[in-house]
XYZ file of C-alpha atoms in Angstrom:
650
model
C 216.783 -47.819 -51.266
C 217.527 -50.684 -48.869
C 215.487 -53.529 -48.107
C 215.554 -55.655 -45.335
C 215.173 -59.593 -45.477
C 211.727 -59.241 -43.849
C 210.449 -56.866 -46.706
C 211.927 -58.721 -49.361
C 210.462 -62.416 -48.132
C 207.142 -60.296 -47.592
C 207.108 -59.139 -51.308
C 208.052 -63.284 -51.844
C 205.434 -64.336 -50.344
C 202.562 -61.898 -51.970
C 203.944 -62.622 -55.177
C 203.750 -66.459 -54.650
C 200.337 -66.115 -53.472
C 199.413 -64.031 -55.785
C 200.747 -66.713 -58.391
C 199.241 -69.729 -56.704
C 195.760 -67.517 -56.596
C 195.743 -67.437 -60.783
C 196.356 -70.652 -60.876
C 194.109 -72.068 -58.054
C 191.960 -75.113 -59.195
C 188.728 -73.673 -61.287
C 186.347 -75.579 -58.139
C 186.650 -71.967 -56.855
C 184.785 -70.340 -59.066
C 181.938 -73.553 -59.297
C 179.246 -72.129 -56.775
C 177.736 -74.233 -53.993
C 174.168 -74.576 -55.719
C 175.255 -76.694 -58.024
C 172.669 -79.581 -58.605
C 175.347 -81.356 -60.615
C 179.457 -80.902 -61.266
C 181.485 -82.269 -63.889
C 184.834 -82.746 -63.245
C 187.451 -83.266 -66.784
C 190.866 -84.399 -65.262
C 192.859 -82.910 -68.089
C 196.213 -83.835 -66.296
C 195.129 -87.571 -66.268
C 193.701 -87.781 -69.804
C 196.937 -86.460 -71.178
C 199.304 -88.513 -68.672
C 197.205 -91.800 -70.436
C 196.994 -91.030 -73.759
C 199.497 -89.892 -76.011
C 198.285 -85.730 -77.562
C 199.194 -87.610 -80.460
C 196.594 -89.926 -80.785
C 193.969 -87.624 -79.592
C 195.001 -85.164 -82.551
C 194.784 -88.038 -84.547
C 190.873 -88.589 -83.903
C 189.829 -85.502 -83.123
C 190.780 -84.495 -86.522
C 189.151 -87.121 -88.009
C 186.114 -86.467 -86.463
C 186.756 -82.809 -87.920
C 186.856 -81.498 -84.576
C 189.043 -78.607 -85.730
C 186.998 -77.430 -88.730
C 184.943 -75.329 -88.014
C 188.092 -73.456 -84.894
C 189.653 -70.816 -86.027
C 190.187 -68.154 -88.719
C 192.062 -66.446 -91.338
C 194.569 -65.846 -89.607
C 195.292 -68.715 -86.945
C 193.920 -72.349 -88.192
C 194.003 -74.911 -85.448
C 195.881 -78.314 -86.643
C 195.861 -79.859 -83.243
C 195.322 -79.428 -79.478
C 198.535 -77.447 -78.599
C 197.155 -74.738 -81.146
C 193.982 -73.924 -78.695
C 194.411 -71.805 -75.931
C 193.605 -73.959 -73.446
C 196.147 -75.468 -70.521
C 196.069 -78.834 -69.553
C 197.710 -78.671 -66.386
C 194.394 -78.126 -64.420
C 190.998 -79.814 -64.479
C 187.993 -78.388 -66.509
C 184.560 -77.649 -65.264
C 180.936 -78.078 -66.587
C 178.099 -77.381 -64.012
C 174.191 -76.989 -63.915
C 172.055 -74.868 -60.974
C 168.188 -75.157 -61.312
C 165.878 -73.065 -60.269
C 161.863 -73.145 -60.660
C 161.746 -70.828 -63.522
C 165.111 -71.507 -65.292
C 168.703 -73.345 -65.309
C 172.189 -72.646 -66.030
C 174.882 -74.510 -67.562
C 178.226 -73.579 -67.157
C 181.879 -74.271 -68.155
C 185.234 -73.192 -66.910
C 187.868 -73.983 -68.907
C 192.014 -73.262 -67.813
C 193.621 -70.967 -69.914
C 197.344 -71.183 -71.611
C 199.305 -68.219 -71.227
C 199.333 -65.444 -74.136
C 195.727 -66.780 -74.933
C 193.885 -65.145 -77.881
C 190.399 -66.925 -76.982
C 188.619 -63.512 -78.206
C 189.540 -63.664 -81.038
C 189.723 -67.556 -82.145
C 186.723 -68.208 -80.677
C 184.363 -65.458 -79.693
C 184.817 -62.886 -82.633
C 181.182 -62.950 -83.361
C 180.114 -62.015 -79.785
C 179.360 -58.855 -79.096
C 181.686 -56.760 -75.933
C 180.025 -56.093 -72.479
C 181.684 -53.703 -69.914
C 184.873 -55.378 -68.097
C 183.789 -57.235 -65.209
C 186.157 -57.979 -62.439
C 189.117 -58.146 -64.047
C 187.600 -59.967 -67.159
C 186.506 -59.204 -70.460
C 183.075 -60.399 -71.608
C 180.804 -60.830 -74.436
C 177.525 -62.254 -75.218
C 175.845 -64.121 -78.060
C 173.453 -62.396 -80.576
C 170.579 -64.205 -78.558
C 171.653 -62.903 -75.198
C 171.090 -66.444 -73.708
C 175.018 -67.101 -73.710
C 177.440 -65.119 -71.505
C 181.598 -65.272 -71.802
C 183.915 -64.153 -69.485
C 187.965 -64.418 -69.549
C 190.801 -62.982 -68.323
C 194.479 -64.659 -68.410
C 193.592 -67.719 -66.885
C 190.337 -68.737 -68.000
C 187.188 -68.860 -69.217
C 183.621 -68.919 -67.936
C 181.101 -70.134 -70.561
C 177.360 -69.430 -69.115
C 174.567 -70.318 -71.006
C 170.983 -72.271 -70.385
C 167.519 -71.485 -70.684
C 164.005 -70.772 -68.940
C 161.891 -73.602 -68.594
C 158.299 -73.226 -70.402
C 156.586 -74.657 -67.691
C 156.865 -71.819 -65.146
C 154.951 -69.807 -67.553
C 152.206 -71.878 -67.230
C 150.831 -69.846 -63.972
C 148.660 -67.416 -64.952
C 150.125 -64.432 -63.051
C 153.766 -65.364 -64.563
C 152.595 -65.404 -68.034
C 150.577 -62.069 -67.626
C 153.887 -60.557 -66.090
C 155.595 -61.286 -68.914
C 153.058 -60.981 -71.483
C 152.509 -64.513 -72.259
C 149.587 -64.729 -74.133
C 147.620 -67.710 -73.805
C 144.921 -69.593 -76.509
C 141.396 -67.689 -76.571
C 139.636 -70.508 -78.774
C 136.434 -68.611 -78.583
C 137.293 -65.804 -80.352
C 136.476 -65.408 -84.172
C 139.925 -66.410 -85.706
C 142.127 -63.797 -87.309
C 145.388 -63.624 -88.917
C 147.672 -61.329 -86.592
C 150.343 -59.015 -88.359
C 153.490 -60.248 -86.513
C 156.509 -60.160 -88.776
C 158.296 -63.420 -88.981
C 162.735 -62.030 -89.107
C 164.993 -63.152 -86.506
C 166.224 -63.047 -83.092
C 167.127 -60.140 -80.932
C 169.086 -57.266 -81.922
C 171.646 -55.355 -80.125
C 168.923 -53.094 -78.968
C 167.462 -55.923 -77.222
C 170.837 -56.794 -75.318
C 171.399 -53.291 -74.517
C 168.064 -53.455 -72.707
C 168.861 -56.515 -70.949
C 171.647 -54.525 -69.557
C 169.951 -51.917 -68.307
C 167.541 -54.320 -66.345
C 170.464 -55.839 -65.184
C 171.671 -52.446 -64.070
C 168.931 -50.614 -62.355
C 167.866 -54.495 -60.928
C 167.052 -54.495 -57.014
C 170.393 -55.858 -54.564
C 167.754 -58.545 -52.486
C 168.049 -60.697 -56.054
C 168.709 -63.984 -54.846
C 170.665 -66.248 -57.017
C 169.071 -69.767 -56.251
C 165.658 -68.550 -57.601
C 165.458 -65.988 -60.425
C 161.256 -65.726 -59.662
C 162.626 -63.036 -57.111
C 163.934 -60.833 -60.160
C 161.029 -59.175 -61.266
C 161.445 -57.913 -64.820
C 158.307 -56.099 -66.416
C 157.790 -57.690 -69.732
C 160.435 -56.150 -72.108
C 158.242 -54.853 -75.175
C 159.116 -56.450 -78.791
C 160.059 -54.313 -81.439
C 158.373 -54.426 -84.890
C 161.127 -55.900 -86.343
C 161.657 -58.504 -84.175
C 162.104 -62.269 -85.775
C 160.581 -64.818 -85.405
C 162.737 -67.910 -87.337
C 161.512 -71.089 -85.018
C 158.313 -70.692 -86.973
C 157.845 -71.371 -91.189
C 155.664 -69.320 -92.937
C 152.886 -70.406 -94.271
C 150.812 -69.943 -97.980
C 148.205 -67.743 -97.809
C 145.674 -70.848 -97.796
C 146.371 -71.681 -94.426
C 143.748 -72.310 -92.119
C 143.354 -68.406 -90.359
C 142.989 -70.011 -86.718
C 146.332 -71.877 -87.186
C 148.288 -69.342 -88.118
C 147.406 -67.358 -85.385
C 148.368 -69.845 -83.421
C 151.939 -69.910 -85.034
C 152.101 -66.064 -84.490
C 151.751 -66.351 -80.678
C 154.152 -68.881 -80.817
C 156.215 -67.187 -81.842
C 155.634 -64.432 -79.837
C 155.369 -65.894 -76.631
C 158.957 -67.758 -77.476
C 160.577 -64.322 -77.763
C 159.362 -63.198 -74.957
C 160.406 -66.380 -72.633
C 163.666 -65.710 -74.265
C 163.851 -62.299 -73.739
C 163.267 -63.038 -70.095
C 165.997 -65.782 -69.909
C 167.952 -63.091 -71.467
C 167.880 -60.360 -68.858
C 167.778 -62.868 -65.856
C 171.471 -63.937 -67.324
C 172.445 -60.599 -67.665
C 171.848 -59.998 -63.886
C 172.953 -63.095 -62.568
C 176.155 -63.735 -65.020
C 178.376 -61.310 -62.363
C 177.705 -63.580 -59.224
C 179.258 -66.836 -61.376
C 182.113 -65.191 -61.566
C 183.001 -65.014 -57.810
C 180.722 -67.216 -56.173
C 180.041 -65.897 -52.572
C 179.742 -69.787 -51.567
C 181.640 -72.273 -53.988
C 181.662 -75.676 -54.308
C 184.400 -76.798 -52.171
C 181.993 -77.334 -49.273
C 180.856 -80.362 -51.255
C 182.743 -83.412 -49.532
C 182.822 -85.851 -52.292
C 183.468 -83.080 -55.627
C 186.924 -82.671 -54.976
C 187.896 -85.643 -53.104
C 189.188 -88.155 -55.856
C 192.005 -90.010 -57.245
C 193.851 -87.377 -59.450
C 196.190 -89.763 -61.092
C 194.062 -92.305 -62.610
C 190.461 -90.791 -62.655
C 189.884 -89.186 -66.201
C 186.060 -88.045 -65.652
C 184.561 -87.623 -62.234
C 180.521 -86.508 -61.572
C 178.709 -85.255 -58.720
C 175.568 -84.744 -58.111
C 173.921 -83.134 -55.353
C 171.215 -86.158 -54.867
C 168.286 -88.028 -56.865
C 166.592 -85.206 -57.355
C 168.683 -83.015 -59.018
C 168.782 -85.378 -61.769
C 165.161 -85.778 -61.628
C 164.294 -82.194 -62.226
C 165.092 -82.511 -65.902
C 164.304 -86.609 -66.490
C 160.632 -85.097 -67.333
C 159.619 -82.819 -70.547
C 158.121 -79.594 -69.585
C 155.436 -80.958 -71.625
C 154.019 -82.902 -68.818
C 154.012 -81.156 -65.584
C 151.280 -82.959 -64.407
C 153.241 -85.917 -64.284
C 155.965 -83.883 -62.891
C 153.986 -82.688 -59.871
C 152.257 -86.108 -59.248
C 155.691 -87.703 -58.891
C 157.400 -84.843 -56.846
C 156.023 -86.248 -53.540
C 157.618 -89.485 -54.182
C 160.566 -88.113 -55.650
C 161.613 -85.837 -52.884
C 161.133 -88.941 -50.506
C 163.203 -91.009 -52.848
C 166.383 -87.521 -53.109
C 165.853 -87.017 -49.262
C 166.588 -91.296 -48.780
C 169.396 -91.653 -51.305
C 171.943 -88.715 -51.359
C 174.801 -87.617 -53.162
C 175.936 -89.442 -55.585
C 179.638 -89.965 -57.422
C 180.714 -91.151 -60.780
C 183.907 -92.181 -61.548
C 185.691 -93.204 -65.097
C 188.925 -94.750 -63.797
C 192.024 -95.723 -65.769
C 194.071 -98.566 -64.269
C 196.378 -100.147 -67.120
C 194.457 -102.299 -69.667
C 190.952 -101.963 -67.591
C 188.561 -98.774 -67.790
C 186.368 -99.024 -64.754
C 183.189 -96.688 -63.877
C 182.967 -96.302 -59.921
C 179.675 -95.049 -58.873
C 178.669 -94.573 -54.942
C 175.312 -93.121 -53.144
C 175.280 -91.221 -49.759
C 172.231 -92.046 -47.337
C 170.450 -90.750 -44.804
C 170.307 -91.864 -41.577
C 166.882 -93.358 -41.446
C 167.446 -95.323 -44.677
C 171.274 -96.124 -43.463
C 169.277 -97.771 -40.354
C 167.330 -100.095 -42.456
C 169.547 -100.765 -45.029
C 172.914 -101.629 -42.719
C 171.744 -105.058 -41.297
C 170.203 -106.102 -44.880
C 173.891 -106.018 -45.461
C 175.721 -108.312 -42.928
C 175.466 -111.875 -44.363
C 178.395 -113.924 -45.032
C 178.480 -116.100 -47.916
C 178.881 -119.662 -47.608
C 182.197 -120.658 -47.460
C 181.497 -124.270 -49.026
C 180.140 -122.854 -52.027
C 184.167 -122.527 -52.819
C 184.057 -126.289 -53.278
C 182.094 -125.939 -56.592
C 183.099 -123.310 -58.865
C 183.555 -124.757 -62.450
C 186.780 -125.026 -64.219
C 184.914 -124.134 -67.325
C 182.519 -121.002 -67.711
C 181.359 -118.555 -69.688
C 180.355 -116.206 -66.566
C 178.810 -115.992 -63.203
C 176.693 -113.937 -60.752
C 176.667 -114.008 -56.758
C 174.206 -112.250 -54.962
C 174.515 -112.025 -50.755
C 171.959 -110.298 -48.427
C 170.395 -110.934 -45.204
C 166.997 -112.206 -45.914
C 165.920 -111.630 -42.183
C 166.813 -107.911 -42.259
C 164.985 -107.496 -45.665
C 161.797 -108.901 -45.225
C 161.841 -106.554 -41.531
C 162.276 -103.490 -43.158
C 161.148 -104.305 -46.730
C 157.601 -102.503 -46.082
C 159.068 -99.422 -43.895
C 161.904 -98.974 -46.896
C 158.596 -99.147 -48.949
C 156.557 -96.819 -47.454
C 158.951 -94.271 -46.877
C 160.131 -93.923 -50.230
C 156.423 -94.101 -51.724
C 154.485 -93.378 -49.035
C 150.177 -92.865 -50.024
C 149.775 -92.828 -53.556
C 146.572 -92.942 -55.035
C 143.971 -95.068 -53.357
C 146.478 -96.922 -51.716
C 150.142 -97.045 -49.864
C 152.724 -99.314 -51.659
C 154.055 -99.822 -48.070
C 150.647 -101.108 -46.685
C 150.869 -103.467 -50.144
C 153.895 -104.961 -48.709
C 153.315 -105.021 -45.402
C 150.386 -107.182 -45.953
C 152.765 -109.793 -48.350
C 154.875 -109.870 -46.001
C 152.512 -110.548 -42.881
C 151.225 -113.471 -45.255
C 154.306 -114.991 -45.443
C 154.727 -114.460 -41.412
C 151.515 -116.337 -41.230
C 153.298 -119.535 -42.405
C 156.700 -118.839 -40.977
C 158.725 -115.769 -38.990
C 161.562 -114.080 -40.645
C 164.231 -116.358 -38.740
C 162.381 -119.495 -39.947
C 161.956 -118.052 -44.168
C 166.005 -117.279 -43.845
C 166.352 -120.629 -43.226
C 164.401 -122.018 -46.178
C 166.277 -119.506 -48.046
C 169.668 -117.994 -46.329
C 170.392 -114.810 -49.238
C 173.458 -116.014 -50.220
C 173.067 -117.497 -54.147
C 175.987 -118.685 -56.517
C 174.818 -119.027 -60.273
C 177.578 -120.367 -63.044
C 176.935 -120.546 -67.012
C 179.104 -123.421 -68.070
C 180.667 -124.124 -71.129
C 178.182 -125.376 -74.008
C 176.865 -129.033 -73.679
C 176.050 -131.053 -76.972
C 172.824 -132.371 -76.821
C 170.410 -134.380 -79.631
C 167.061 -132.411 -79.755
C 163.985 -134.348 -81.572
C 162.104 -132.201 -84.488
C 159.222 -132.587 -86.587
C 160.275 -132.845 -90.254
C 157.718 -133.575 -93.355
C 158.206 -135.989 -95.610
C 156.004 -135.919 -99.597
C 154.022 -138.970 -100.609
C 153.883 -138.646 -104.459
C 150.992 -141.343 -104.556
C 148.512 -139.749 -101.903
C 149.688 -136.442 -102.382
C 150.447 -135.815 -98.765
C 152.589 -134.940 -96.488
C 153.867 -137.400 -93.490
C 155.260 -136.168 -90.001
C 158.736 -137.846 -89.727
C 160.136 -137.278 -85.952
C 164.234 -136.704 -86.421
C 167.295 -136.162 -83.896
C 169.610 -133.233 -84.462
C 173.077 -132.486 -82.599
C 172.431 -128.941 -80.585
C 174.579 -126.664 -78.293
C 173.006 -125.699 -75.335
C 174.659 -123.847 -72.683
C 174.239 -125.170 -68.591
C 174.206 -123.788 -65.677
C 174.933 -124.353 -62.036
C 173.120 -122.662 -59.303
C 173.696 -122.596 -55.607
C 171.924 -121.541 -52.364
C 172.110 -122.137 -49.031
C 168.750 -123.555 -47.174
C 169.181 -124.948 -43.097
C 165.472 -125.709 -43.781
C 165.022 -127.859 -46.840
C 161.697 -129.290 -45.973
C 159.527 -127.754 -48.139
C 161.525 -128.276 -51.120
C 161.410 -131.673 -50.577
C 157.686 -131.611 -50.430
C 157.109 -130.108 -53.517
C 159.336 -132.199 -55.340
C 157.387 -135.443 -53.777
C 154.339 -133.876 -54.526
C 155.846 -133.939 -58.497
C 156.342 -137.939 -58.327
C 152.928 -138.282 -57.651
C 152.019 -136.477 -60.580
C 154.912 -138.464 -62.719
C 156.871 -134.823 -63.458
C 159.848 -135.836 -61.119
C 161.756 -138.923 -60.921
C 164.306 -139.636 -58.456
C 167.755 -141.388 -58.908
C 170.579 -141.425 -56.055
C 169.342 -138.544 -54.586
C 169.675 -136.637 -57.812
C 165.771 -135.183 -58.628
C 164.878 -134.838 -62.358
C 161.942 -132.510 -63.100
C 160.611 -132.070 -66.514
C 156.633 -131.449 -67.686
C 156.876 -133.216 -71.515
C 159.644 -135.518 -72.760
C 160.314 -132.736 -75.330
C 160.972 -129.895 -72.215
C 164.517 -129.480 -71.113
C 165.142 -131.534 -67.534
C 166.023 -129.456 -64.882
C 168.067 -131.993 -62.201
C 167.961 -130.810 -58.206
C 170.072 -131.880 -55.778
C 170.317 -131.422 -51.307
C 173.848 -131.498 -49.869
C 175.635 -129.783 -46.754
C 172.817 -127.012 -46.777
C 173.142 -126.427 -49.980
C 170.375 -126.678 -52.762
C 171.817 -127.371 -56.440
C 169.978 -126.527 -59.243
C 171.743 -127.765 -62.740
C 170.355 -128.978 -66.618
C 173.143 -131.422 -66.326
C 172.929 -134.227 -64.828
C 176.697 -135.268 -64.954
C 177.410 -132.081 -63.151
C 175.068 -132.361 -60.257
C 176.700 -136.461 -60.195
C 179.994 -135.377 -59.586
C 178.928 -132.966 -56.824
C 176.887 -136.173 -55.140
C 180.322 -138.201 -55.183
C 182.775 -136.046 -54.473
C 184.001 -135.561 -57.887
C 183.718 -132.326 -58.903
C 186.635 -130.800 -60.376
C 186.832 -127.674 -58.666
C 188.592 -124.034 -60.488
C 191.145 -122.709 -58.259
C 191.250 -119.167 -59.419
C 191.810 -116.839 -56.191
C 190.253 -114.157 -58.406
C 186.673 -115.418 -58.882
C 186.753 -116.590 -54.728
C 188.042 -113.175 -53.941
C 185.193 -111.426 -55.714
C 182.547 -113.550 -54.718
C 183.156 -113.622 -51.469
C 184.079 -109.682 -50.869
C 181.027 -108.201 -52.856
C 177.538 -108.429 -52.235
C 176.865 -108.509 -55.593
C 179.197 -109.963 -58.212
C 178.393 -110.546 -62.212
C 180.835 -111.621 -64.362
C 180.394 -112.456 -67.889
C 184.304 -113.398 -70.337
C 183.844 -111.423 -73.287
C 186.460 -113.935 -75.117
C 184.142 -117.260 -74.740
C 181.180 -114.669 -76.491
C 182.167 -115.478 -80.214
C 181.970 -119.277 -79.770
C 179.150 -119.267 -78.013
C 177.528 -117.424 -80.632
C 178.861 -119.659 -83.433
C 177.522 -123.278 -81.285
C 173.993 -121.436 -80.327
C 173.834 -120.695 -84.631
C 173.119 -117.096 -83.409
C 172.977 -114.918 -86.655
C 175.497 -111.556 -86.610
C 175.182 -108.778 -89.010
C 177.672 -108.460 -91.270
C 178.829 -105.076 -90.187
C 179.154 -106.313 -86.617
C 181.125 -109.448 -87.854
C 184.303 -108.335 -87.449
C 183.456 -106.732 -83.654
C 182.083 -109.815 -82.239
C 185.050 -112.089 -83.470
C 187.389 -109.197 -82.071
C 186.098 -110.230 -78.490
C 187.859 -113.106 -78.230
C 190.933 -110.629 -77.509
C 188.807 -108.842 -75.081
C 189.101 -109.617 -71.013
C 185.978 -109.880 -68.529
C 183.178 -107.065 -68.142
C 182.403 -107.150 -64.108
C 179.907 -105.622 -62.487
C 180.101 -105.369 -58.797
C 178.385 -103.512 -55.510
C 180.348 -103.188 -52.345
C 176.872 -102.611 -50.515
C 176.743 -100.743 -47.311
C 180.106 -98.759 -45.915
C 180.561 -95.943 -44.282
C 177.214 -94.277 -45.306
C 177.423 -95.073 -48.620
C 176.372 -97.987 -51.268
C 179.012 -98.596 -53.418
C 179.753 -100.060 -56.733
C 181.440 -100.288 -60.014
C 181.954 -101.579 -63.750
C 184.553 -102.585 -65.121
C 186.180 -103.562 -68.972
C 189.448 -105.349 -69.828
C 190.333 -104.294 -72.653
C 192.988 -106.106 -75.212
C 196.590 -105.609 -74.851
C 197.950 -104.189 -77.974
C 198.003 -100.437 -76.519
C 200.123 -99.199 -73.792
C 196.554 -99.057 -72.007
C 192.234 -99.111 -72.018
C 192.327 -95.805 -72.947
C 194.781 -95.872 -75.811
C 193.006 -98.928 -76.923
C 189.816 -97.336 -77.634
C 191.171 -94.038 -78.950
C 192.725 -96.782 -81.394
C 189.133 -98.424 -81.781
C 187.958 -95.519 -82.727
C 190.306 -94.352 -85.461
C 189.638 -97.202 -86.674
C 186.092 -97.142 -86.809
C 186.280 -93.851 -88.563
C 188.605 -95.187 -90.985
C 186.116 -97.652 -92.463
C-alpha cells in the first residue's frame, strides 16, 4: 500500500498529539470550582535538591515503611511509580453539605500503582479509560490509567444535618430528652460492607442527569437503610452500669454517623466520574498556572478569603459561622484571589504571597499607596544594627477612606456600624485639623533602627544583715547592663504640637532641654527617652550620643545600597540579622534551653529574615518573606534537607 507524504505527516501529527495529550499538565483534569489548588513543582524540587538527599530523609522519617509488599519493597523514590517530570496536584471544592479533596499525581511508565498501593481497595467498573477502586468506607475513590492517578476523598459536613428536613431525609435522628430512657439494641461492629458500596453504586447509577456538581443538596438520596450488622467502632462500649440515657445517646451516635457517612458515600460515588474530565477545568484561573517553573517549588491558590474561611470554623459552632458570614462575604468579595509562593533562589527560600482586589476597594486603597519616603532619612542609617522596619503610606488618603474601607468590609453589626465608629474618630480629629493639615504633623513615612547593645550602669536595691538588730538594711548598688537602642524617624512639616507637649513636660520637671536635644523621663530610675527636630524630621532615640551626632553633623552614616534599596522601594520593610541574635541574647542574660542551645548559637551562620509588602500594583497587594540560609549546601533547600537529617539524627 502506498502512502503519500500528506497521509504519513497526518498519522505524525495524531500520534504527536495524541502523545502530548497523555502527557498534558494534570491542571486539566483540576475542575474550575476549586476553592483552593495546590500546585507541587516536582521538576523544581528535584532540579534543587539532590534524589539523594531526599531518600536520605525520607527514609529516616520511615517514609517507606509502611509502601509496598512482598513482593516489591520501596528503598527510595525511583522505586514508586510516580514521574517527576510534571507537577502534582492537591485540590478542595466545597459545597453546603460536603467537600472534596483531591490529588493527581503523574504516573511513570509500566506503573504497578494497583498493586503497590491500592491492593486492599476493592474494583469498580472501568471508567473512561481508567481503572478504579474504592476504600472499605466508600468515602475514598481511585482512579488510574497509564499516566496517573486521581485520589478523591473528603467528607460531609455535620452541620448541614442540622436542618430538620435534611436530617429526616436521611434519617438523622435527633435527642428526644423527654422520653423515658432506654437502652436501644444497636450492635456496635464496624464500617460498611461491600453490600453497602454496591448500593452506593446503584444510587449512583439510577441517579437523575440535572445533578449539579457544585452542590450535592441537589442529589437526593432516600436514606440508605443500615443493616443489622452494621458497625459501629467510633463509639466504646460501655459496662452494663452505665447510665441507660447515655448510652442511648452513644447508640444514635453512632447511628446517625453511619448514616452521614453512608450519604457522603453515595454522593462520591455519583460525583467521582465528573473529576475525572472536568467539563470546566481550572485553567480559566489566571494566577494557578501562571508562575515561575524554574525556581518555585510549592505554589497555592485560592479562589478568595472565603474559601479559606469556610473551614477556619468547627461545625460545632454554626452560629458563629452564620453571624460572621455577612462580614465575611464582604471581606472575600473586597480581597480576592490570593497566591502563595515557596521560591528557591540560591542560598535564600522566600514565600511570595499576593491578593487580587476589587474595584471598589482598589479605589480606596490606590492613593493610600502613593507616598514617597523621605529621601534624607538616607543620611541616618546606622553602621551598626541588629535590624530595622520602614513603614510608608499616605496618611491623607487613609484617614479619607479609613471609615468607607471600614464600613464596607463590616458594615452593621450588632447595635452598631464599625464604619459609623470610625467615621466619628475621624470627624474628631477633623474638628482640630483637616486631613492635609494631620499629614503634616505626621507625613506616613517612619524609619525605626535597633542598634547594637549599649552598656549602661542600672541602680538596684540589695539587702544587707545587721547581726546586732537583727535586720535587714536597703543598700542602693550600680550594676553594668546591656541594653539595646534604637533610632526612630518620621517626617512632620508641622512640628508644633510636639513642641508643645514637650514644653508642657518642663513645666512639670519630666523634660529637660540641652542644645536642642529634649530628654524625657518620669523617675530617675525610668529609662530617658531623648527627642530631637531637624530638616522635618522628628528623632526619637534612648541614646543621647546618637541623637548628638545627628545635631552636629556627625553621624556616621552605613552605606549599604541594600538596606536604601529596600527601604525606599517597599512600603513596608522589616528586617531583623539572624547572626547578631546569639549575642544579643548572651549581653540581655536571656536564658536558652539546653536543647535549643546549639540552634540559637548556629544563627550566627544564618543571613537576614525580611519581610516585605510591595503594596498596591496592578490590582494586587503584594508581598513576601524571605530566609538566608548558611552557605555550606549547594543551596536553602539542600541546607534544610541537611538540617533536618540532622535533627533526626539526634
Amino acid at each position: 500500500m502506498k502512502f503519500t507524504k500528506s497521509y504519513i505527516a497526518t498519522l505524525l501529527g495524531l500520534a504527536i498529539a495524541a502523545t502530548g495529550y497523555a502527557q498534558q499538565d494534570l491542571i486539566q483534569q483540576v475542575p474550575e470550582q476549586a476553592s483552593f489548588v495546590v500546585v507541587i513543582n516536582n521538576q523544581a524540587i528535584i532540579k534543587h535538591s539532590s534524589s539523594e538527599k531526599i531518600n536520605e530523609v525520607l527514609e529516616k522519617l520511615g517514609a517507606f515503611d509502611d509502601i509496598g509488599n512482598q513482593e516489591l519493597q520501596i528503598l527510595n523514590i525511583n522505586d514508586l511509580d510516580l514521574s517527576y517530570d510534571r507537577s502534582a496536584y492537591i485540590y478542595k471544592t466545597d459545597t453546603d453539605s460536603s467537600y472534596y479533596t483531591g490529588i493527581l499525581l503523574p504516573l511513570k511508565a509500566g506503573h504497578q500503582i494497583g498493586t503497590n498501593l491500592f491492593s486492599k481497595f476493592s474494583p469498580l467498573p472501568a471508567s473512561q479509560g481508567y481503572e478504579r477502586r474504592v476504600s472499605t468506607d466508600g468515602k475514598t475513590q481511585v482512579a488510574w490509567n497509564d499516566h496517573s492517578v486521581l485520589i478523591l476523598t473528603g467528607d460531609a459536613r455535620r452541620y448541614y444535618f442540622d436542618n430538620d428536613s435534611v436530617a429526616q431525609r436521611y434519617g438523622i435522628e435527633s435527642p428526644h430528652y423527654d422520653e423515658p430512657a432506654a437502652l436501644l439494641d444497636y450492635q456496635y461492629e464496624a464500617v460498611p460492607d461491600s453490600a453497602s458500596v454496591a448500593y452506593m453504586e446503584d444510587v449512583a447509577d439510577t441517579a437523575g442527569a440535572a445533578y449539579v456538581i457544585a452542590d450535592s443538596v441537589s442529589f437526593d438520596i432516600p436514606p440508605p437503610a443500615i443493616p443489622e450488622s452494621e458497625v459501629y467502632t467510633d463509639y466504646p462500649v460501655y459496662d452494663a452500669y452505665s447510665d441507660s440515657t447515655y448510652l442511648k445517646e452513644i447508640a444514635r451516635n453512632a447511628k446517625n454517623d453511619s448514616l452521614r457517612n453512608l450519604a457522603f458515600a453515595s454522593w462520591l460515588a455519583h460525583d467521582f466520574d465528573s473529576y475525572l474530565h472536568p467539563v470546566q477545568n481550572a485553567t480559566s484561573h489566571k494566577f494557578l498556572n501562571k508562575f515561575d517553573k524554574k525556581n518555585i517549588l510549592v505554589h497555592f491558590w485560592a479562589k478568595n478569603l472565603m474559601s479559606l474561611y469556610s473551614q477556619s470554623i468547627p461545625y460545632y459552632v454554626p452560629y458563629m459561622r452564620y453571624g460572621l458570614a455577612n462580614q465575611m462575604e464582604k471581606l472575600a468579595y473586597a480581597y480576592q484571589d490570593i497566591v502563595l509562593d515557596l521560591v528557591q533562589e540560591k542560598h535564600t527560600l522566600k514565600l511570595h504571597a499576593s491578593v487580587g482586589l476589587d474595584k471598589e476597594m482598589e479605589r480606596m486603597v490606590k492613593p493610600i499607596y502613593k507616598n514617597k519616603m523621605n529621601r534624607k532619612f538616607a543620611r541616618y542609617i546606622p553602621e551598626n544594627h541588629i535590624g530595622y522596619m520602614s513603614l510608608n503610606f499616605n496618611s491623607e488618603a487613609y484617614l479619607k477612606n479609613f471609615p468607607l474601607m471600614m464600613e464596607q468590609l463590616y458594615g452593621s453589626t450588632m447595635y452598631f456600624s464599625f464604619g459609623e465608629v470610625a467615621e466619628i474618630v475621624t470627624t474628631a480629629l477633623e474638628i482640630a485639623l483637616d486631613e492635609k493639615a494631620i499629614s503634616k504633623v505626621m507625613g506616613g513615612d517612619h524609619l525605626l533602627f535597633i542598634n547594637e547593645m549599649k552598656k549602661v550602669q542600672k541602680e538596684y536595691i540589695d539587702y544587707q544583715y545587721d547581726e546586732h538588730t537583727f535586720e535587714y538594711k536597703e543598700i542602693k548598688k550600680t550594676k553594668d547592663d546591656y541594653i539595646p537602642t534604637f533610632l526612630w524617624m518620621f517626617t512632620s512639616e508641622d512640628q508644633r504640637i510636639y513642641k508643645k507637649i514637650l514644653k508642657l513636660g518642663e513645666s512639670k520637671e519630666k523634660v529637660t532641654q540641652t542644645n536642642g536635644i529634649y530628654r524625657i523621663t518620669d523617675n530617675p530610675s525610668d529609662e530617658v527617652i531623648y527627642t530631637l527636630f531637624k530638616d522635618n524630621i522628628i528623632f526619637v532615640s534612648n541614646d543621647e550620643e546618637q541623637l548628638s551626632a545627628i545635631q552636629t553633623n556627625r553621624f556616621r552614616t552605613a552605606r549599604d545600597k541594600q538596606i536604601r534599596k529596600q527601604i525606599f522601594s517597599n512600603t513596608m520593610t522589616a528586617v531583623t540579622h539572624l547572626a547578631e541574635i546569639p549575642e544579643t541574647i548572651n549581653r540581655l542574660g536571656i536564658p536558652v534551653i539546653k536543647t535549643w542551645d546549639k540552634t540559637v548559637k548556629n544563627l550566627s551562620n544564618y543571613g537576614d529574615v525580611t519581610i516585605t509588602a510591595q503594596g498596591y500594583k496592578k490590582g494586587r497587594i503584594t508581598g513576601e518573606m524571605a530566609v538566608n540560609f548558611p552557605k555550606n549546601e549547594a543551596n536553602a533547600l539542600q541546607y534544610l534537607l541537611q538540617e533536618v537529617l540532622n535533627n533526626i539524627a539526634k
